[in-house]
CSV table of C-alpha atoms and ligand atoms in Angstrom, one decimal:
chain,number,residue,atom,x,y,z
A,1,MET,CA,-33.0,-5.6,32.8
A,2,PRO,CA,-30.4,-4.5,30.2
A,3,GLN,CA,-27.1,-3.3,31.5
A,4,ASN,CA,-26.5,0.3,30.4
A,5,TYR,CA,-23.2,1.7,28.9
A,6,ASP,CA,-22.1,4.6,26.9
A,7,ALA,CA,-20.7,2.3,24.2
A,8,ILE,CA,-20.7,-1.4,23.3
A,9,VAL,CA,-17.6,-2.7,21.5
A,10,ILE,CA,-18.2,-6.0,19.6
A,11,GLY,CA,-15.1,-8.2,19.5
A,12,ALA,CA,-12.0,-8.4,21.7
A,13,GLY,CA,-9.4,-8.5,19.0
A,14,VAL,CA,-6.7,-5.9,19.0
A,15,MET,CA,-9.0,-3.3,17.4
A,16,GLY,CA,-11.9,-3.7,19.9
A,17,ALA,CA,-9.4,-3.7,22.8
A,18,SER,CA,-7.7,-0.5,21.5
A,19,ILE,CA,-11.0,1.2,20.9
A,20,ALA,CA,-12.2,0.4,24.4
A,21,PHE,CA,-8.9,1.7,25.9
A,22,HIS,CA,-9.1,5.0,24.0
A,23,LEU,CA,-12.8,5.5,24.8
A,24,ALA,CA,-12.1,4.8,28.5
A,25,GLU,CA,-9.3,7.5,28.3
A,26,ARG,CA,-12.0,9.9,27.0
A,27,GLY,CA,-14.2,9.0,30.0
A,28,LEU,CA,-16.7,6.8,28.2
A,29,LYS,CA,-18.0,3.8,30.1
A,30,SER,CA,-17.9,0.9,27.6
A,31,VAL,CA,-18.4,-2.9,27.5
A,32,ILE,CA,-16.5,-5.2,25.3
A,33,LEU,CA,-18.4,-8.3,24.2
A,34,GLU,CA,-16.4,-11.2,22.9
A,35,ARG,CA,-17.9,-14.4,21.5
A,36,LYS,CA,-14.9,-16.5,22.6
A,37,GLN,CA,-11.8,-15.0,24.2
A,38,VAL,CA,-9.3,-12.2,23.6
A,39,GLY,CA,-7.4,-12.8,20.4
A,40,PHE,CA,-9.7,-15.6,19.1
A,41,GLY,CA,-9.8,-14.0,15.6
A,42,ALA,CA,-7.1,-12.6,13.4
A,43,THR,CA,-5.2,-11.1,16.3
A,44,GLY,CA,-4.3,-14.5,17.8
A,45,SER,CA,-2.6,-15.6,14.6
A,46,SER,CA,-1.1,-12.3,13.4
A,47,SER,CA,2.5,-12.2,12.2
A,48,GLY,CA,2.9,-8.9,14.1
A,49,LEU,CA,5.0,-7.0,11.6
A,50,VAL,CA,5.4,-3.4,12.7
A,51,ARG,CA,6.6,-1.1,9.9
A,52,MET,CA,5.6,2.2,8.4
A,53,HIS,CA,6.2,1.5,4.7
A,54,TYR,CA,2.9,1.8,2.7
A,55,ASP,CA,2.1,3.3,-0.6
A,56,LEU,CA,-0.9,5.2,0.8
A,57,GLN,CA,0.1,8.2,2.9
A,58,VAL,CA,-2.7,7.9,5.5
A,59,GLU,CA,-1.7,4.3,6.3
A,60,SER,CA,2.0,5.3,6.8
A,61,HIS,CA,0.6,8.1,9.0
A,62,LEU,CA,-1.5,5.7,11.1
A,63,ALA,CA,1.5,3.3,11.4
A,64,TRP,CA,3.8,6.1,12.5
A,65,THR,CA,1.3,7.3,15.0
A,66,SER,CA,1.0,3.8,16.3
A,67,PHE,CA,4.7,3.3,16.4
A,68,GLN,CA,4.9,6.0,19.2
A,69,TYR,CA,2.9,3.5,21.3
A,70,PHE,CA,4.9,0.4,20.4
A,71,ARG,CA,8.2,1.9,21.3
A,72,ASN,CA,6.9,3.4,24.5
A,73,TRP,CA,4.4,0.8,25.5
A,74,ARG,CA,4.7,0.6,29.2
A,75,GLU,CA,4.4,4.4,29.7
A,76,ARG,CA,1.7,4.9,27.1
A,77,VAL,CA,-0.5,1.8,27.8
A,78,GLY,CA,1.1,-0.3,30.5
A,79,GLY,CA,1.9,-4.0,30.4
A,80,GLU,CA,3.7,-5.5,27.4
A,81,CYS,CA,3.3,-5.6,23.6
A,82,GLY,CA,6.4,-7.6,22.8
A,83,PHE,CA,7.9,-5.1,20.5
A,84,THR,CA,11.3,-6.3,19.1
A,85,ARG,CA,13.4,-4.0,17.0
A,86,THR,CA,15.0,-5.8,14.1
A,87,GLY,CA,15.1,-3.2,11.4
A,88,PHE,CA,12.8,-3.6,8.4
A,89,LEU,CA,13.5,-3.9,4.7
A,90,HIS,CA,10.9,-3.4,2.0
A,91,ILE,CA,12.0,-4.9,-1.4
A,92,GLU,CA,9.9,-4.3,-4.5
A,93,PRO,CA,10.4,-5.6,-8.0
A,94,GLU,CA,12.9,-3.4,-10.0
A,95,LYS,CA,10.0,-1.8,-12.1
A,96,HIS,CA,8.6,-0.2,-8.9
A,97,THR,CA,11.8,1.7,-8.0
A,98,PRO,CA,10.2,5.1,-8.8
A,99,GLN,CA,7.3,4.4,-6.5
A,100,LEU,CA,9.6,3.1,-3.8
A,101,ARG,CA,11.6,6.3,-3.9
A,102,ALA,CA,8.5,8.4,-3.9
A,103,ASN,CA,7.0,6.5,-1.0
A,104,VAL,CA,10.2,6.8,1.1
A,105,GLU,CA,10.1,10.6,0.5
A,106,MET,CA,6.5,10.7,1.5
A,107,GLN,CA,7.3,8.8,4.7
A,108,LYS,CA,10.3,11.0,5.5
A,109,LYS,CA,8.0,14.1,5.4
A,110,LEU,CA,5.8,12.4,8.0
A,111,GLY,CA,9.0,12.1,10.2
A,112,ILE,CA,9.5,8.4,9.7
A,113,PRO,CA,13.1,7.2,9.9
A,114,THR,CA,13.6,5.6,6.5
A,115,GLU,CA,15.8,5.7,3.5
A,116,VAL,CA,16.4,4.1,0.1
A,117,ILE,CA,19.5,1.9,0.2
A,118,SER,CA,21.4,0.0,-2.4
A,119,GLY,CA,21.6,-3.8,-2.8
A,120,ALA,CA,25.2,-3.6,-1.5
A,121,ASP,CA,23.8,-1.8,1.6
A,122,VAL,CA,21.2,-4.6,2.0
A,123,LYS,CA,24.1,-7.1,2.0
A,124,LYS,CA,25.8,-5.2,4.8
A,125,ILE,CA,22.6,-5.2,6.9
A,126,ALA,CA,21.7,-8.9,6.1
A,127,PRO,CA,24.9,-10.7,5.1
A,128,SER,CA,23.1,-14.0,4.6
A,129,PHE,CA,20.8,-12.6,1.9
A,130,PHE,CA,21.2,-13.2,-1.8
A,131,THR,CA,21.2,-9.6,-3.1
A,132,ASP,CA,22.3,-9.8,-6.8
A,133,ASP,CA,18.7,-9.1,-7.9
A,134,ILE,CA,18.2,-6.1,-5.6
A,135,SER,CA,19.1,-2.6,-6.9
A,136,PHE,CA,17.3,-0.7,-4.2
A,137,ALA,CA,15.2,-1.3,-1.1
A,138,ALA,CA,13.6,0.9,1.6
A,139,TYR,CA,15.0,0.5,5.0
A,140,GLU,CA,13.5,1.4,8.4
A,141,PRO,CA,16.1,0.9,11.2
A,142,GLU,CA,13.6,1.3,14.0
A,143,SER,CA,10.9,-1.1,12.9
A,144,GLY,CA,10.4,-4.8,13.8
A,145,TYR,CA,7.6,-6.9,15.1
A,146,ALA,CA,5.4,-7.2,18.2
A,147,ASP,CA,3.1,-9.8,19.8
A,148,ALA,CA,-0.6,-9.1,18.8
A,149,THR,CA,-2.2,-11.1,21.5
A,150,LEU,CA,-0.1,-9.4,24.2
A,151,THR,CA,-0.9,-6.1,22.6
A,152,ALA,CA,-4.7,-6.8,22.8
A,153,ASN,CA,-4.4,-8.1,26.3
A,154,SER,CA,-2.5,-5.0,27.5
A,155,PHE,CA,-5.1,-2.7,25.8
A,156,LEU,CA,-7.9,-4.6,27.5
A,157,SER,CA,-6.2,-4.6,31.0
A,158,ALA,CA,-5.6,-0.8,30.7
A,159,ALA,CA,-9.2,-0.3,29.5
A,160,LYS,CA,-10.5,-2.2,32.5
A,161,GLU,CA,-8.4,-0.2,34.9
A,162,LEU,CA,-10.0,2.9,33.4
A,163,GLY,CA,-13.5,1.5,34.1
A,164,ALA,CA,-14.3,-0.6,31.0
A,165,THR,CA,-16.1,-4.0,31.4
A,166,PHE,CA,-15.1,-7.1,29.5
A,167,VAL,CA,-17.5,-10.0,29.0
A,168,GLN,CA,-16.2,-13.1,27.2
A,169,ASP,CA,-18.1,-16.2,26.0
A,170,CYS,CA,-20.7,-13.6,25.1
A,171,GLU,CA,-21.9,-13.8,21.5
A,172,VAL,CA,-23.9,-10.8,20.0
A,173,THR,CA,-27.0,-12.3,18.4
A,174,ALA,CA,-29.0,-9.3,17.5
A,175,VAL,CA,-28.8,-5.5,17.2
A,176,ILE,CA,-31.5,-3.5,18.9
A,177,VAL,CA,-32.7,-0.5,17.0
A,178,SER,CA,-35.3,2.1,17.9
A,179,ALA,CA,-36.5,5.0,15.8
A,180,GLY,CA,-33.6,4.6,13.4
A,181,LYS,CA,-31.0,4.8,16.2
A,182,ILE,CA,-28.9,2.0,17.7
A,183,ASN,CA,-30.1,1.1,21.2
A,184,GLY,CA,-28.0,-1.9,22.1
A,185,VAL,CA,-27.5,-5.6,21.4
A,186,GLN,CA,-28.9,-9.0,22.4
A,187,THR,CA,-26.4,-11.6,23.4
A,188,THR,CA,-26.1,-15.1,24.7
A,189,ARG,CA,-25.6,-13.4,28.1
A,190,GLY,CA,-28.6,-11.1,28.0
A,191,GLU,CA,-29.2,-7.6,26.7
A,192,PHE,CA,-26.8,-4.7,26.8
A,193,SER,CA,-27.9,-1.2,26.0
A,194,ALA,CA,-26.0,1.8,24.7
A,195,PRO,CA,-26.5,4.6,22.1
A,196,ILE,CA,-23.2,3.6,20.4
A,197,VAL,CA,-22.3,0.2,19.1
A,198,ILE,CA,-18.9,-0.5,17.4
A,199,ASN,CA,-18.6,-3.4,15.1
A,200,ALA,CA,-15.0,-4.6,15.5
A,201,ALA,CA,-15.8,-8.3,14.8
A,202,GLY,CA,-13.0,-8.9,12.2
A,203,ALA,CA,-13.9,-11.5,9.7
A,204,TRP,CA,-17.4,-11.9,11.3
A,205,SER,CA,-18.2,-8.2,10.9
A,206,GLY,CA,-20.5,-8.8,7.9
A,207,MET,CA,-22.8,-10.9,10.1
A,208,ILE,CA,-23.0,-8.2,12.7
A,209,GLY,CA,-23.7,-5.7,9.8
A,210,GLU,CA,-26.6,-7.9,8.6
A,211,MET,CA,-28.1,-7.8,12.2
A,212,ALA,CA,-28.3,-4.0,11.8
A,213,GLY,CA,-29.5,-4.1,8.2
A,214,VAL,CA,-26.1,-2.8,6.9
A,215,LYS,CA,-24.4,-4.6,4.1
A,216,ILE,CA,-20.6,-4.4,4.5
A,217,PRO,CA,-18.6,-5.2,1.3
A,218,LEU,CA,-16.4,-7.7,3.1
A,219,THR,CA,-15.1,-11.1,2.3
A,220,THR,CA,-12.5,-13.2,4.2
A,221,TRP,CA,-8.8,-13.7,3.7
A,222,THR,CA,-7.3,-17.0,5.0
A,223,HIS,CA,-3.6,-16.9,5.4
A,224,ASP,CA,-1.0,-19.6,5.9
A,225,VAL,CA,2.2,-19.0,8.0
A,226,VAL,CA,5.2,-21.2,8.6
A,227,HIS,CA,7.9,-21.1,11.3
A,228,MET,CA,11.3,-22.5,10.3
A,229,ARG,CA,14.3,-23.3,12.5
A,230,ARG,CA,17.2,-21.1,11.4
A,231,PRO,CA,20.6,-22.7,11.0
A,232,ASP,CA,23.6,-21.0,12.7
A,233,VAL,CA,25.0,-20.2,9.3
A,234,VAL,CA,22.2,-17.7,8.7
A,235,GLY,CA,22.4,-15.7,11.9
A,236,GLU,CA,20.2,-12.8,12.7
A,237,HIS,CA,18.2,-11.0,10.0
A,238,PRO,CA,15.8,-8.1,9.8
A,239,THR,CA,12.1,-8.2,9.2
A,240,VAL,CA,11.4,-8.1,5.5
A,241,ILE,CA,8.6,-7.6,3.0
A,242,ASP,CA,10.0,-9.0,-0.2
A,243,SER,CA,7.4,-8.3,-2.8
A,244,SER,CA,9.8,-9.2,-5.6
A,245,LEU,CA,9.6,-12.8,-4.4
A,246,GLY,CA,6.0,-12.5,-3.1
A,247,MET,CA,6.7,-13.2,0.6
A,248,TYR,CA,7.4,-11.6,4.0
A,249,PHE,CA,9.5,-13.0,6.8
A,250,ARG,CA,10.8,-12.0,10.1
A,251,PRO,CA,12.9,-13.5,12.9
A,252,ASP,CA,11.2,-14.9,15.9
A,253,SER,CA,12.5,-16.0,19.4
A,254,GLY,CA,14.3,-19.3,19.7
A,255,ASN,CA,16.2,-18.9,16.4
A,256,LEU,CA,13.1,-19.2,14.3
A,257,THR,CA,12.1,-17.4,11.2
A,258,LEU,CA,8.4,-16.8,10.4
A,259,VAL,CA,7.6,-16.8,6.6
A,260,ALA,CA,4.4,-16.3,4.7
A,261,LEU,CA,3.4,-15.7,1.0
A,262,GLU,CA,1.7,-12.7,-0.6
A,263,ASP,CA,0.1,-14.8,-3.4
A,264,ASP,CA,-1.2,-17.8,-1.5
A,265,SER,CA,-4.2,-16.7,0.6
A,266,ARG,CA,-7.7,-18.2,0.2
A,267,ILE,CA,-10.4,-15.6,-0.4
A,268,GLY,CA,-14.1,-16.0,0.5
A,269,GLU,CA,-14.1,-18.9,3.0
A,270,SER,CA,-16.9,-18.7,5.6
A,271,PRO,CA,-15.8,-16.8,8.7
A,272,ASN,CA,-16.8,-19.8,10.8
A,273,ALA,CA,-15.0,-22.4,8.6
A,274,GLU,CA,-12.4,-24.4,10.6
A,275,LEU,CA,-9.0,-22.9,10.1
A,276,GLY,CA,-7.5,-26.4,9.7
A,277,TYR,CA,-4.1,-26.9,8.2
A,278,VAL,CA,-2.0,-24.9,5.7
A,279,ALA,CA,-2.6,-25.6,2.0
A,280,LYS,CA,-1.0,-28.8,0.7
A,281,ASP,CA,1.9,-27.3,-1.2
A,282,PHE,CA,2.3,-24.2,1.0
A,283,VAL,CA,5.4,-25.4,2.9
A,284,ASP,CA,7.2,-26.5,-0.2
A,285,ARG,CA,6.5,-23.2,-2.0
A,286,THR,CA,7.5,-21.1,1.1
A,287,VAL,CA,10.8,-23.0,1.6
A,288,GLU,CA,11.7,-22.6,-2.0
A,289,ARG,CA,11.2,-18.8,-1.8
A,290,ILE,CA,12.9,-18.2,1.5
A,291,CYS,CA,15.9,-20.2,0.2
A,292,MET,CA,16.0,-17.9,-2.9
A,293,ARG,CA,16.5,-14.9,-0.6
A,294,ILE,CA,18.5,-16.7,2.2
A,295,PRO,CA,20.3,-19.6,0.6
A,296,GLY,CA,21.6,-20.8,4.0
A,297,MET,CA,18.0,-21.7,5.0
A,298,GLU,CA,18.4,-24.8,2.9
A,299,GLN,CA,20.0,-26.2,6.1
A,300,GLY,CA,17.0,-25.1,8.1
A,301,SER,CA,14.0,-27.3,9.1
A,302,LEU,CA,10.3,-27.0,9.5
A,303,HIS,CA,9.2,-26.0,13.1
A,304,SER,CA,5.4,-25.4,12.8
A,305,SER,CA,2.7,-23.8,10.7
A,306,HIS,CA,-0.6,-22.2,11.4
A,307,VAL,CA,-3.6,-20.5,9.6
A,308,GLY,CA,-5.4,-17.2,10.4
A,309,ARG,CA,-8.3,-15.3,8.9
A,310,ASP,CA,-9.1,-11.6,8.6
A,311,GLY,CA,-11.8,-9.6,6.8
A,312,LEU,CA,-10.9,-8.4,3.3
A,313,THR,CA,-12.4,-5.4,1.5
A,314,PRO,CA,-12.5,-4.8,-2.3
A,315,ASP,CA,-9.6,-2.3,-2.2
A,316,GLN,CA,-7.8,-4.3,0.6
A,317,ARG,CA,-8.1,-1.3,2.9
A,318,ALA,CA,-10.1,-0.8,6.1
A,319,ILE,CA,-13.7,0.3,6.5
A,320,ILE,CA,-14.1,2.9,9.3
A,321,GLY,CA,-17.0,5.1,10.1
A,322,GLN,CA,-20.7,5.4,11.0
A,323,ALA,CA,-23.0,3.4,8.7
A,324,GLY,CA,-26.7,2.9,8.2
A,325,LEU,CA,-27.9,3.8,11.7
A,326,GLN,CA,-27.1,6.6,14.0
A,327,GLY,CA,-24.6,5.3,16.6
A,328,PHE,CA,-23.5,2.2,14.6
A,329,TYR,CA,-19.8,2.3,13.8
A,330,LEU,CA,-17.8,-0.1,11.6
A,331,VAL,CA,-14.1,-0.6,12.3
A,332,THR,CA,-13.3,-3.6,10.2
A,333,GLY,CA,-11.9,-4.9,6.9
A,334,PHE,CA,-8.2,-4.6,8.0
A,335,SER,CA,-7.3,-7.0,5.1
A,336,GLY,CA,-4.4,-8.7,6.8
A,337,THR,CA,-2.5,-5.6,7.7
A,338,GLY,CA,-4.3,-4.1,10.7
A,339,PHE,CA,-2.2,-5.0,13.7
A,340,LYS,CA,0.5,-2.4,13.3
A,341,ILE,CA,-2.1,0.4,13.1
A,342,SER,CA,-4.3,-0.8,15.9
A,343,PRO,CA,-3.1,1.9,18.5
A,344,SER,CA,-3.9,4.8,16.2
A,345,ILE,CA,-7.1,3.3,15.0
A,346,GLY,CA,-8.4,3.1,18.6
A,347,LEU,CA,-7.3,6.7,19.1
A,348,CYS,CA,-8.9,8.0,15.9
A,349,VAL,CA,-12.1,6.1,16.4
A,350,SER,CA,-12.4,7.5,19.9
A,351,GLU,CA,-12.0,11.0,18.5
A,352,LEU,CA,-14.6,10.3,15.8
A,353,ILE,CA,-17.1,9.2,18.4
A,354,VAL,CA,-16.4,11.8,21.1
A,355,ASP,CA,-15.4,14.8,18.9
A,356,GLY,CA,-17.3,14.0,15.7
A,357,LYS,CA,-14.0,13.9,13.7
A,358,SER,CA,-10.7,12.2,14.1
A,359,LYS,CA,-7.9,14.8,14.6
A,360,SER,CA,-4.8,12.8,15.2
A,361,VAL,CA,-5.0,11.3,11.7
A,362,ASP,CA,-7.7,12.1,9.1
A,363,ILE,CA,-9.4,8.7,8.6
A,364,SER,CA,-12.4,10.0,6.6
A,365,GLY,CA,-11.0,8.3,3.5
A,366,PHE,CA,-11.9,4.9,5.0
A,367,ASP,CA,-15.6,5.9,4.8
A,368,PRO,CA,-17.8,2.7,4.5
A,369,MET,CA,-19.8,4.4,1.7
A,370,ARG,CA,-16.8,4.8,-0.7
A,371,PHE,CA,-17.6,1.5,-2.4
A,372,GLU,CA,-21.2,2.5,-3.2
A,373,ARG,CA,-19.7,5.6,-4.8
A,374,GLY,CA,-17.4,3.4,-6.9
A,375,GLU,CA,-14.3,4.8,-5.1
A,376,HIS,CA,-11.4,2.6,-4.1
A,377,LEU,CA,-8.5,3.6,-2.0
A,378,LYS,CA,-5.2,3.4,-3.9
A,379,GLY,CA,-1.6,4.3,-3.0
A,380,GLU,CA,-0.4,7.7,-4.3
A,381,ASN,CA,2.6,5.8,-5.6
A,382,ASP,CA,0.8,2.5,-6.0
A,383,TYR,CA,2.4,-1.0,-5.9
A,384,GLY,CA,-0.9,-2.8,-6.6
A,385,PHE,CA,-2.6,-5.2,-4.2
A,386,ILE,CA,-0.4,-6.9,-1.6
A,387,TRP,CA,-2.6,-10.0,-1.6
A,388,ARG,CA,-2.9,-11.5,-5.1
A,389,ASN,CA,-3.4,-14.9,-6.7
A,390,SER,CA,-0.2,-14.9,-8.6
A,391,LEU,CA,3.1,-13.1,-8.8
A,392,SER,CA,3.3,-10.4,-11.5
B,1,LIG,C1,-2.2,-14.9,9.7
B,1,LIG,C2,-2.2,-13.4,9.8
B,1,LIG,C3,-1.1,-12.7,9.8
B,1,LIG,C4,-1.1,-11.3,9.9
B,1,LIG,N1,0.0,-10.5,10.0
B,1,LIG,C5,0.0,-9.2,10.2
B,1,LIG,C6,1.2,-8.5,10.3
B,1,LIG,O1,2.3,-9.0,10.2
B,1,LIG,N2,1.1,-7.1,10.6
B,1,LIG,C7,-0.1,-6.5,10.7
B,1,LIG,O2,-0.2,-5.3,10.9
B,1,LIG,N3,-1.3,-7.2,10.5
B,1,LIG,C8,-1.3,-8.5,10.3
B,1,LIG,N4,-2.4,-9.2,10.2
B,1,LIG,C9,-3.7,-8.5,10.3
B,1,LIG,C10,-4.1,-8.2,11.7
B,1,LIG,O3,-3.7,-9.3,12.6
B,1,LIG,C11,-5.6,-8.0,11.8
B,1,LIG,O4,-5.9,-7.0,10.8
B,1,LIG,C12,-6.1,-7.6,13.2
B,1,LIG,O5,-5.6,-8.5,14.1
B,1,LIG,C13,-7.6,-7.5,13.1
B,1,LIG,O6,-8.0,-7.3,14.5
B,1,LIG,P1,-9.6,-7.1,14.7
B,1,LIG,O7,-9.7,-6.8,16.2
B,1,LIG,O8,-10.2,-6.2,13.7
B,1,LIG,O9,-10.2,-8.6,14.4
B,1,LIG,P2,-10.1,-10.0,15.2
B,1,LIG,O10,-8.8,-10.2,15.9
B,1,LIG,O11,-10.5,-11.0,14.2
B,1,LIG,O12,-11.2,-9.9,16.3
B,1,LIG,C14,-12.6,-9.9,16.1
B,1,LIG,C15,-13.2,-10.6,17.3
B,1,LIG,O13,-14.6,-10.5,17.2
B,1,LIG,C16,-15.2,-11.6,17.9
B,1,LIG,N5,-16.6,-11.8,17.4
B,1,LIG,C17,-17.0,-12.2,16.2
B,1,LIG,N6,-18.3,-12.2,16.1
B,1,LIG,C18,-18.8,-11.9,17.3
B,1,LIG,C19,-20.1,-11.8,17.9
B,1,LIG,N7,-21.2,-12.1,17.2
B,1,LIG,N8,-20.2,-11.5,19.2
B,1,LIG,C20,-19.1,-11.2,20.0
B,1,LIG,N9,-17.8,-11.3,19.5
B,1,LIG,C21,-17.7,-11.6,18.2
B,1,LIG,C22,-14.2,-12.7,17.4
B,1,LIG,O14,-14.3,-13.9,18.3
B,1,LIG,C23,-12.9,-12.0,17.5
B,1,LIG,O15,-12.2,-12.3,18.7
B,1,LIG,C24,-2.4,-10.6,10.1
B,1,LIG,C25,-3.6,-11.4,10.1
B,1,LIG,C26,-3.5,-12.8,10.0
B,1,LIG,C27,-4.8,-13.6,10.0
């Protein structure tokens, strides 16, 4: 006999967990089905940056709405998310200064604490940085990073307290359809039935889509990350996206600095391919770049490295909405930037499902059908793609 629920969430990454939590708050009885365990996918390897600076207003809005959770986690969700306030700097190449200014103005209108600061101000905030090449940067004093696995686990625990069921080691193998409507799923642990199925399977979402006869324009993005030991001479530093040098970095506990590159990810690997090791020259390239921004890191040393994978869409922006069949929802394609918006995505998806429309933030622009219409999401004050094959 199938087990009956109001909704089935496929995938216990941070998105599936957040959706389950928010659906439970709205009184829906849901089950979260996970092939392996919580955080097995992108969530478990996320760098966890929490910032509001985007060039697309709706993404800043989602990040700002989510920030109200991160800074108030215990009261809003319960448990821990590991949010650490470090301050955040967004550095763009000089040619993007007009966009940087316009984006900061857009973010201020949303209520986000942010400002444009000079290179001299950057030096005051981060004395160990080389700043001669920086005329301006965007600064968010409240931002930082959090722990994505903790975040997913907290959402899941809170969802379970509100009545949700979590089944791990449970792989969805087929989608059950009747009269053009979704009816449930087949899994390695039997059949589950519900009129709503949410595909939050990250890099594997395309496979779930195929089971429902829905083609999702999704490839994969495989991303290398390194942790370096920070020498005393460097001291504390903020979280930084440094697009002029094509990298991002942030402090981590134990005097470590996490660094990754914007132009070094592998596109199109199989979602099931072994994550293996970072690319051959990745560590050398990363050390070279971090030493350009923080010369004192020359005295640092390699601590560890890891690889993670997320789903990537043609415009490097999420796919959210009902697709193909009544009751089949896609919440996927977060393109390496989804963690920080996971709280508001869960909130908005629960509104979309329960109320027919998301009210907290209008997410209709992430419509899965936009690619068929030839529409791509693009920043109002566009910086171009974050993930690219070379620096330009
Ligand atoms: C290395 C790396 C660094 C990142 N850094 C940042 C960052 O600094 N800031 C930021 O905001 N974002 C960052 N991201 C992006 C962010 O982590 C992801 O967008 C987010 O974690 C995606 O969550 P998800 O729940 O959609 O997917 P996932 O975490 O991938 O979860 C999907 C789950 O679905 C399960 N699943 C798949 N198929 C099935 C099936 N058939 N049946 C049942 N379960 C199934 C998988 O096992 C998996 O657990 C980074 C991502 C990576 C990889």
